[in-house]
């Protein structure tokens, strides 16, 4: 019997969508305002979903305090109030789209969890635009 627990988190960050291999004209055409050379910001909202068996001793799937600390260390601390392109190693050569950000977040949190857990990340870039990734 598996139960999924969810923890919400938040970070503010700046980014620029750009493909270095393309001309400025093509970058403007494909990415529009998101290609602004001086960057722009988003209020990112995150839902971290962990699915697993209920531990018969604690009654928990995972201690939410532990999950909260993992999200803080892996996402909030390195991403909040940062320029994703310039400040975050993972995006030095990876376009920081919501799709790529959600995969990076999944990889960072996955390596901190017990292997038996299923992990899914939901990332809102705006209240209406969001992406999900579960490792598959
Ligand atoms: Ni953007």
Tab-separated table of N, CA and C and ligand atoms in Angstrom:
chain	number	residue	atom	x	y	z
A	1	UNK	N	0.849	-1.197	0.000
A	1	UNK	CA	0.000	0.000	0.000
A	1	UNK	C	0.883	1.245	0.000
A	2	UNK	N	0.853	1.957	-1.119
A	2	UNK	CA	1.732	3.127	-1.234
A	2	UNK	C	0.928	4.414	-1.154
A	3	UNK	N	1.502	5.380	-0.454
A	3	UNK	CA	0.889	6.692	-0.284
A	3	UNK	C	1.858	7.744	-0.820
A	4	UNK	N	1.312	8.797	-1.433
A	4	UNK	CA	2.156	9.890	-1.918
A	4	UNK	C	2.013	11.093	-1.000
A	5	UNK	N	3.147	11.592	-0.532
A	5	UNK	CA	3.158	12.824	0.262
A	5	UNK	C	3.725	13.938	-0.606
A	6	UNK	N	3.232	15.147	-0.380
A	6	UNK	CA	3.619	16.291	-1.210
A	6	UNK	C	4.124	17.419	-0.314
A	7	UNK	N	5.169	18.067	-0.766
A	7	UNK	CA	5.685	19.235	-0.044
A	7	UNK	C	5.855	20.372	-1.059
A	8	UNK	N	5.318	21.545	-0.709
A	8	UNK	CA	5.440	22.710	-1.589
A	8	UNK	C	6.659	23.538	-1.201
A	9	UNK	N	7.252	24.180	-2.187
A	9	UNK	CA	8.369	25.089	-1.933
A	9	UNK	C	8.329	26.186	-2.990
A	10	UNK	N	9.234	27.126	-2.853
A	10	UNK	CA	9.185	28.336	-3.672
A	10	UNK	C	10.583	28.891	-3.848
A	11	UNK	N	10.863	29.423	-5.028
A	11	UNK	CA	12.079	30.236	-5.185
A	11	UNK	C	11.858	31.284	-6.274
A	12	UNK	N	12.566	32.385	-6.130
A	12	UNK	CA	12.582	33.431	-7.160
A	12	UNK	C	13.914	33.326	-7.879
A	13	UNK	N	13.862	33.394	-9.209
A	13	UNK	CA	15.130	33.343	-9.934
A	13	UNK	C	14.992	34.039	-11.282
A	14	UNK	N	16.143	34.471	-11.802
A	14	UNK	CA	16.198	35.085	-13.133
A	14	UNK	C	16.764	34.082	-14.124
A	15	UNK	N	16.373	34.255	-15.382
A	15	UNK	CA	16.975	33.422	-16.422
A	15	UNK	C	16.861	34.101	-17.777
A	16	UNK	N	17.545	33.514	-18.730
A	16	UNK	CA	17.442	33.923	-20.134
A	16	UNK	C	17.441	32.653	-20.967
A	17	UNK	N	16.457	32.549	-21.879
A	17	UNK	CA	16.433	31.390	-22.773
A	17	UNK	C	17.172	31.757	-24.052
A	18	UNK	N	18.169	30.977	-24.365
A	18	UNK	CA	19.045	31.299	-25.491
A	18	UNK	C	19.769	30.046	-25.943
A	19	UNK	N	19.903	29.912	-27.249
A	19	UNK	CA	20.712	28.819	-27.795
A	19	UNK	C	21.940	29.453	-28.445
A	20	UNK	N	23.108	29.176	-27.839
A	20	UNK	CA	24.356	29.814	-28.297
A	20	UNK	C	24.694	29.463	-29.747
A	21	UNK	N	24.153	28.349	-30.228
A	21	UNK	CA	24.476	27.910	-31.593
A	21	UNK	C	23.631	28.616	-32.651
A	22	UNK	N	22.648	29.411	-32.212
A	22	UNK	CA	21.763	30.088	-33.159
A	22	UNK	C	22.130	31.564	-33.284
A	23	UNK	N	21.701	32.177	-34.379
A	23	UNK	CA	21.846	33.624	-34.566
A	23	UNK	C	20.910	34.335	-33.585
A	24	UNK	N	21.185	35.630	-33.356
A	24	UNK	CA	20.292	36.421	-32.499
A	24	UNK	C	18.878	36.472	-33.090
A	25	UNK	N	18.806	36.525	-34.427
A	25	UNK	CA	17.492	36.580	-35.082
A	25	UNK	C	16.682	35.318	-34.768
A	26	UNK	N	17.351	34.172	-34.857
A	26	UNK	CA	16.626	32.929	-34.578
A	26	UNK	C	16.264	32.837	-33.090
A	27	UNK	N	17.188	33.246	-32.199
A	27	UNK	CA	16.876	33.241	-30.766
A	27	UNK	C	15.669	34.129	-30.466
A	28	UNK	N	15.634	35.320	-31.104
A	28	UNK	CA	14.503	36.232	-30.901
A	28	UNK	C	13.208	35.605	-31.402
A	29	UNK	N	13.298	34.951	-32.548
A	29	UNK	CA	12.106	34.358	-33.159
A	29	UNK	C	11.559	33.226	-32.286
A	30	UNK	N	12.448	32.383	-31.764
A	30	UNK	CA	12.001	31.216	-31.003
A	30	UNK	C	11.653	31.574	-29.556
A	31	UNK	N	12.521	32.363	-28.906
A	31	UNK	CA	12.352	32.600	-27.461
A	31	UNK	C	11.702	33.938	-27.129
A	32	UNK	N	11.625	34.862	-28.087
A	32	UNK	CA	10.932	36.139	-27.869
A	32	UNK	C	11.453	36.881	-26.656
A	33	UNK	N	10.537	37.324	-25.795
A	33	UNK	CA	10.912	38.086	-24.603
A	33	UNK	C	11.802	37.282	-23.663
A	34	UNK	N	11.689	35.981	-23.709
A	34	UNK	CA	12.497	35.129	-22.828
A	34	UNK	C	13.971	35.157	-23.204
A	35	UNK	N	14.288	35.708	-24.378
A	35	UNK	CA	15.681	35.848	-24.826
A	35	UNK	C	16.249	37.218	-24.446
A	36	UNK	N	15.520	38.005	-23.684
A	36	UNK	CA	16.012	39.332	-23.255
A	36	UNK	C	17.440	39.238	-22.720
A	37	UNK	N	18.411	39.954	-23.324
A	37	UNK	CA	19.822	39.816	-22.911
A	37	UNK	C	20.053	40.136	-21.434
A	38	UNK	N	19.196	40.999	-20.860
A	38	UNK	CA	19.391	41.362	-19.454
A	38	UNK	C	18.556	40.517	-18.492
A	39	UNK	N	18.085	39.395	-18.973
A	39	UNK	CA	17.384	38.419	-18.129
A	39	UNK	C	16.004	38.902	-17.677
A	40	UNK	N	15.230	38.006	-17.098
A	40	UNK	CA	13.939	38.348	-16.504
A	40	UNK	C	13.673	37.317	-15.407
A	41	UNK	N	12.735	37.636	-14.527
A	41	UNK	CA	12.551	36.777	-13.355
A	41	UNK	C	11.234	36.025	-13.340
A	42	UNK	N	11.197	34.972	-12.529
A	42	UNK	CA	9.966	34.221	-12.283
A	42	UNK	C	9.863	33.897	-10.793
A	43	UNK	N	8.620	33.773	-10.329
A	43	UNK	CA	8.358	33.227	-9.000
A	43	UNK	C	8.021	31.752	-9.199
A	44	UNK	N	9.009	30.911	-9.037
A	44	UNK	CA	8.805	29.486	-9.276
A	44	UNK	C	8.154	28.832	-8.061
A	45	UNK	N	7.151	27.999	-8.326
A	45	UNK	CA	6.519	27.208	-7.273
A	45	UNK	C	6.788	25.739	-7.576
A	46	UNK	N	7.025	24.993	-6.523
A	46	UNK	CA	7.497	23.635	-6.667
A	46	UNK	C	6.631	22.711	-5.806
A	47	UNK	N	6.286	21.546	-6.357
A	47	UNK	CA	5.657	20.514	-5.532
A	47	UNK	C	6.507	19.256	-5.656
A	48	UNK	N	7.009	18.806	-4.530
A	48	UNK	CA	7.825	17.593	-4.494
A	48	UNK	C	6.940	16.473	-3.958
A	49	UNK	N	6.757	15.431	-4.758
A	49	UNK	CA	5.849	14.334	-4.408
A	49	UNK	C	6.645	13.044	-4.231
A	50	UNK	N	6.539	12.461	-3.052
A	50	UNK	CA	7.291	11.251	-2.722
A	50	UNK	C	6.288	10.131	-2.428
A	51	UNK	N	6.418	9.034	-3.181
A	51	UNK	CA	5.485	7.911	-3.020
A	51	UNK	C	6.223	6.710	-2.427
A	52	UNK	N	5.641	6.135	-1.394
A	52	UNK	CA	6.283	4.978	-0.781
A	52	UNK	C	5.363	4.300	0.216
A	53	UNK	N	5.870	3.232	0.794
A	53	UNK	CA	5.124	2.489	1.811
A	53	UNK	C	5.084	3.289	3.122
A	54	UNK	N	4.016	3.118	3.874
A	54	UNK	CA	3.938	3.729	5.205
A	54	UNK	C	4.801	2.903	6.159
A	55	UNK	N	5.738	3.569	6.804
A	55	UNK	CA	6.578	2.898	7.803
A	55	UNK	C	5.691	2.517	8.995
A	56	UNK	N	5.607	1.213	9.325
A	56	UNK	CA	4.690	0.801	10.398
A	56	UNK	C	5.068	1.375	11.764
A	57	UNK	N	6.312	1.721	11.957
A	57	UNK	CA	6.733	2.248	13.265
A	57	UNK	C	6.400	3.717	13.440
A	58	UNK	N	6.629	4.532	12.360
A	58	UNK	CA	6.372	5.971	12.481
A	58	UNK	C	4.994	6.348	11.966
A	59	UNK	N	4.464	5.543	11.046
A	59	UNK	CA	3.226	5.929	10.371
A	59	UNK	C	3.476	6.914	9.246
A	60	UNK	N	4.733	7.228	8.985
A	60	UNK	CA	5.100	8.172	7.919
A	60	UNK	C	5.551	7.421	6.668
A	61	UNK	N	5.385	8.072	5.486
A	61	UNK	CA	6.097	7.633	4.281
A	61	UNK	C	7.534	8.143	4.375
A	62	UNK	N	7.652	9.440	4.668
A	62	UNK	CA	8.958	10.073	4.882
A	62	UNK	C	8.736	11.187	5.893
A	63	UNK	N	9.681	11.400	6.753
A	63	UNK	CA	9.606	12.503	7.728
A	63	UNK	C	9.645	13.823	6.952
A	64	UNK	N	8.586	14.623	7.039
A	64	UNK	CA	8.503	15.854	6.251
A	64	UNK	C	9.600	16.856	6.615
A	65	UNK	N	10.097	16.778	7.837
A	65	UNK	CA	11.209	17.653	8.235
A	65	UNK	C	12.455	17.325	7.398
A	66	UNK	N	12.670	16.024	7.178
A	66	UNK	CA	13.824	15.605	6.367
A	66	UNK	C	13.635	16.045	4.915
A	67	UNK	N	12.402	15.855	4.394
A	67	UNK	CA	12.127	16.265	3.012
A	67	UNK	C	12.280	17.776	2.855
A	68	UNK	N	11.788	18.524	3.828
A	68	UNK	CA	11.906	19.984	3.809
A	68	UNK	C	13.375	20.410	3.746
A	69	UNK	N	14.208	19.768	4.541
A	69	UNK	CA	15.638	20.114	4.569
A	69	UNK	C	16.320	19.768	3.243
A	70	UNK	N	15.936	18.633	2.638
A	70	UNK	CA	16.518	18.249	1.341
A	70	UNK	C	16.152	19.293	0.276
A	71	UNK	N	14.880	19.718	0.264
A	71	UNK	CA	14.442	20.729	-0.723
A	71	UNK	C	15.187	22.037	-0.495
A	72	UNK	N	15.368	22.392	0.751
A	72	UNK	CA	16.094	23.624	1.061
A	72	UNK	C	17.537	23.556	0.540
A	73	UNK	N	18.197	22.461	0.846
A	73	UNK	CA	19.617	22.339	0.481
A	73	UNK	C	19.828	22.184	-1.021
A	74	UNK	N	18.944	21.434	-1.683
A	74	UNK	CA	19.159	21.116	-3.104
A	74	UNK	C	18.545	22.136	-4.062
A	75	UNK	N	17.498	22.858	-3.607
A	75	UNK	CA	16.793	23.764	-4.521
A	75	UNK	C	16.805	25.209	-4.020
A	76	UNK	N	16.275	25.428	-2.819
A	76	UNK	CA	16.105	26.811	-2.376
A	76	UNK	C	17.449	27.511	-2.189
A	77	UNK	N	18.349	26.881	-1.502
A	77	UNK	CA	19.650	27.512	-1.246
A	77	UNK	C	20.404	27.806	-2.552
A	78	UNK	N	20.541	26.830	-3.460
A	78	UNK	CA	21.295	27.125	-4.683
A	78	UNK	C	20.549	27.956	-5.731
A	79	UNK	N	19.202	27.971	-5.732
A	79	UNK	CA	18.463	28.644	-6.813
A	79	UNK	C	17.820	29.968	-6.408
A	80	UNK	N	17.423	30.120	-5.132
A	80	UNK	CA	16.623	31.290	-4.749
A	80	UNK	C	17.441	32.578	-4.840
A	81	UNK	N	16.844	33.589	-5.490
A	81	UNK	CA	17.479	34.890	-5.707
A	81	UNK	C	18.772	34.765	-6.497
A	82	UNK	N	18.801	33.795	-7.409
A	82	UNK	CA	19.975	33.599	-8.249
A	82	UNK	C	19.614	33.848	-9.711
A	83	UNK	N	20.666	34.096	-10.481
A	83	UNK	CA	20.549	34.105	-11.928
A	83	UNK	C	20.897	32.686	-12.379
A	84	UNK	N	19.912	31.954	-12.864
A	84	UNK	CA	20.138	30.531	-13.159
A	84	UNK	C	21.249	30.330	-14.191
A	85	UNK	N	21.288	31.190	-15.221
A	85	UNK	CA	22.310	31.043	-16.269
A	85	UNK	C	23.721	31.273	-15.731
A	86	UNK	N	23.857	32.270	-14.869
A	86	UNK	CA	25.198	32.698	-14.438
A	86	UNK	C	25.640	32.077	-13.120
A	87	UNK	N	24.704	31.834	-12.218
A	87	UNK	CA	25.065	31.435	-10.851
A	87	UNK	C	24.963	29.944	-10.584
A	88	UNK	N	24.261	29.222	-11.441
A	88	UNK	CA	23.978	27.813	-11.132
A	88	UNK	C	24.715	26.919	-12.141
A	89	UNK	N	25.628	26.111	-11.601
A	89	UNK	CA	26.515	25.284	-12.421
A	89	UNK	C	25.761	24.461	-13.477
A	90	UNK	N	24.633	23.861	-13.073
A	90	UNK	CA	23.889	22.974	-13.973
A	90	UNK	C	23.399	23.681	-15.237
A	91	UNK	N	23.243	25.021	-15.184
A	91	UNK	CA	22.691	25.742	-16.332
A	91	UNK	C	23.734	26.559	-17.086
A	92	UNK	N	25.013	26.327	-16.773
A	92	UNK	CA	26.065	27.030	-17.518
A	92	UNK	C	25.973	26.674	-18.999
A	93	UNK	N	25.643	25.410	-19.271
A	93	UNK	CA	25.544	24.959	-20.665
A	93	UNK	C	24.225	24.249	-20.940
A	94	UNK	N	23.199	24.600	-20.170
A	94	UNK	CA	21.878	23.988	-20.341
A	94	UNK	C	20.841	25.101	-20.261
A	95	UNK	N	20.035	25.225	-21.309
A	95	UNK	CA	19.036	26.289	-21.365
A	95	UNK	C	18.066	26.138	-20.189
A	96	UNK	N	17.938	27.158	-19.331
A	96	UNK	CA	17.101	26.992	-18.126
A	96	UNK	C	15.609	27.162	-18.385
A	97	UNK	N	15.085	26.341	-19.271
A	97	UNK	CA	13.634	26.270	-19.470
A	97	UNK	C	13.022	25.556	-18.263
A	98	UNK	N	11.708	25.689	-18.096
A	98	UNK	CA	11.031	24.956	-17.011
A	98	UNK	C	11.294	23.453	-17.157
A	99	UNK	N	11.318	22.969	-18.402
A	99	UNK	CA	11.542	21.535	-18.643
A	99	UNK	C	12.907	21.092	-18.115
A	100	UNK	N	13.946	21.881	-18.442
A	100	UNK	CA	15.287	21.508	-17.977
A	100	UNK	C	15.440	21.713	-16.469
A	101	UNK	N	14.803	22.750	-15.929
A	101	UNK	CA	14.901	22.992	-14.484
A	101	UNK	C	14.256	21.836	-13.713
A	102	UNK	N	13.102	21.367	-14.178
A	102	UNK	CA	12.413	20.299	-13.425
A	102	UNK	C	13.237	19.005	-13.435
A	103	UNK	N	13.936	18.732	-14.544
A	103	UNK	CA	14.780	17.533	-14.601
A	103	UNK	C	15.970	17.673	-13.643
A	104	UNK	N	16.587	18.845	-13.618
A	104	UNK	CA	17.725	19.075	-12.709
A	104	UNK	C	17.277	18.923	-11.257
A	105	UNK	N	16.125	19.500	-10.920
A	105	UNK	CA	15.619	19.395	-9.545
A	105	UNK	C	15.340	17.935	-9.192
A	106	UNK	N	14.714	17.216	-10.105
A	106	UNK	CA	14.418	15.791	-9.862
A	106	UNK	C	15.713	15.026	-9.578
A	107	UNK	N	16.743	15.259	-10.395
A	107	UNK	CA	18.015	14.531	-10.228
A	107	UNK	C	18.655	14.843	-8.884
A	108	UNK	N	18.603	16.128	-8.478
A	108	UNK	CA	19.238	16.535	-7.224
A	108	UNK	C	18.523	15.940	-6.006
A	109	UNK	N	17.195	15.915	-6.050
A	109	UNK	CA	16.448	15.388	-4.904
A	109	UNK	C	16.478	13.865	-4.899
A	110	UNK	N	16.396	13.257	-6.084
A	110	UNK	CA	16.380	11.791	-6.189
A	110	UNK	C	17.607	11.170	-5.516
A	111	UNK	N	18.765	11.783	-5.704
A	111	UNK	CA	19.985	11.188	-5.157
A	111	UNK	C	20.042	11.303	-3.624
A	112	UNK	N	19.175	12.087	-3.036
A	112	UNK	CA	19.132	12.235	-1.587
A	112	UNK	C	18.123	11.290	-0.916
A	113	UNK	N	17.295	10.624	-1.743
A	113	UNK	CA	16.216	9.798	-1.180
A	113	UNK	C	16.569	8.321	-1.209
A	114	UNK	N	15.985	7.585	-0.308
A	114	UNK	CA	16.032	6.125	-0.332
A	114	UNK	C	15.541	5.632	-1.704
A	115	UNK	N	16.213	4.607	-2.223
A	115	UNK	CA	15.907	4.121	-3.586
A	115	UNK	C	14.472	3.611	-3.744
A	116	UNK	N	13.847	3.207	-2.657
A	116	UNK	CA	12.495	2.640	-2.751
A	116	UNK	C	11.409	3.677	-3.033
A	117	UNK	N	11.733	4.951	-2.867
A	117	UNK	CA	10.721	5.994	-3.104
A	117	UNK	C	10.592	6.322	-4.587
A	118	UNK	N	9.341	6.568	-5.029
A	118	UNK	CA	9.103	7.163	-6.350
A	118	UNK	C	9.026	8.674	-6.143
A	119	UNK	N	9.664	9.410	-7.046
A	119	UNK	CA	9.704	10.866	-6.916
A	119	UNK	C	9.090	11.510	-8.147
A	120	UNK	N	8.224	12.485	-7.904
A	120	UNK	CA	7.731	13.316	-9.007
A	120	UNK	C	7.851	14.776	-8.605
A	121	UNK	N	8.309	15.610	-9.540
A	121	UNK	CA	8.434	17.041	-9.303
A	121	UNK	C	7.469	17.777	-10.227
A	122	UNK	N	6.736	18.723	-9.658
A	122	UNK	CA	5.900	19.642	-10.427
A	122	UNK	C	6.491	21.032	-10.256
A	123	UNK	N	6.741	21.716	-11.359
A	123	UNK	CA	7.349	23.043	-11.297
A	123	UNK	C	6.476	24.041	-12.048
A	124	UNK	N	5.998	25.047	-11.308
A	124	UNK	CA	5.230	26.142	-11.922
A	124	UNK	C	6.177	27.287	-12.236
A	125	UNK	N	6.239	27.677	-13.512
A	125	UNK	CA	7.027	28.860	-13.876
A	125	UNK	C	6.148	30.104	-13.779
A	126	UNK	N	4.872	29.932	-14.110
A	126	UNK	CA	3.857	30.966	-13.896
A	126	UNK	C	2.648	30.217	-13.334
A	127	UNK	N	1.635	30.945	-12.830
A	127	UNK	CA	0.472	30.224	-12.303
A	127	UNK	C	-0.192	29.328	-13.350
A	128	UNK	N	0.010	29.637	-14.632
A	128	UNK	CA	-0.657	28.849	-15.683
A	128	UNK	C	0.247	27.884	-16.427
A	129	UNK	N	1.560	28.075	-16.316
A	129	UNK	CA	2.485	27.207	-17.039
A	129	UNK	C	3.256	26.351	-16.034
A	130	UNK	N	3.079	25.034	-16.143
A	130	UNK	CA	3.827	24.164	-15.247
A	130	UNK	C	4.203	22.869	-15.930
A	131	UNK	N	5.245	22.247	-15.401
A	131	UNK	CA	5.788	21.009	-15.977
A	131	UNK	C	5.923	19.971	-14.865
A	132	UNK	N	5.927	18.707	-15.266
A	132	UNK	CA	6.130	17.636	-14.288
A	132	UNK	C	7.190	16.675	-14.813
A	133	UNK	N	7.901	16.022	-13.879
A	133	UNK	CA	8.878	15.008	-14.263
A	133	UNK	C	8.948	13.951	-13.173
A	134	UNK	N	8.920	12.668	-13.599
A	134	UNK	CA	8.991	11.583	-12.612
A	134	UNK	C	10.155	10.631	-12.900
A	135	UNK	N	11.094	11.089	-13.744
A	135	UNK	CA	12.292	10.275	-13.983
A	135	UNK	C	12.180	9.350	-15.180
A	136	UNK	N	11.006	9.277	-15.796
A	136	UNK	CA	10.821	8.372	-16.937
A	136	UNK	C	10.778	9.133	-18.258
B	1	LIG	NI1	11.167	33.050	-18.441
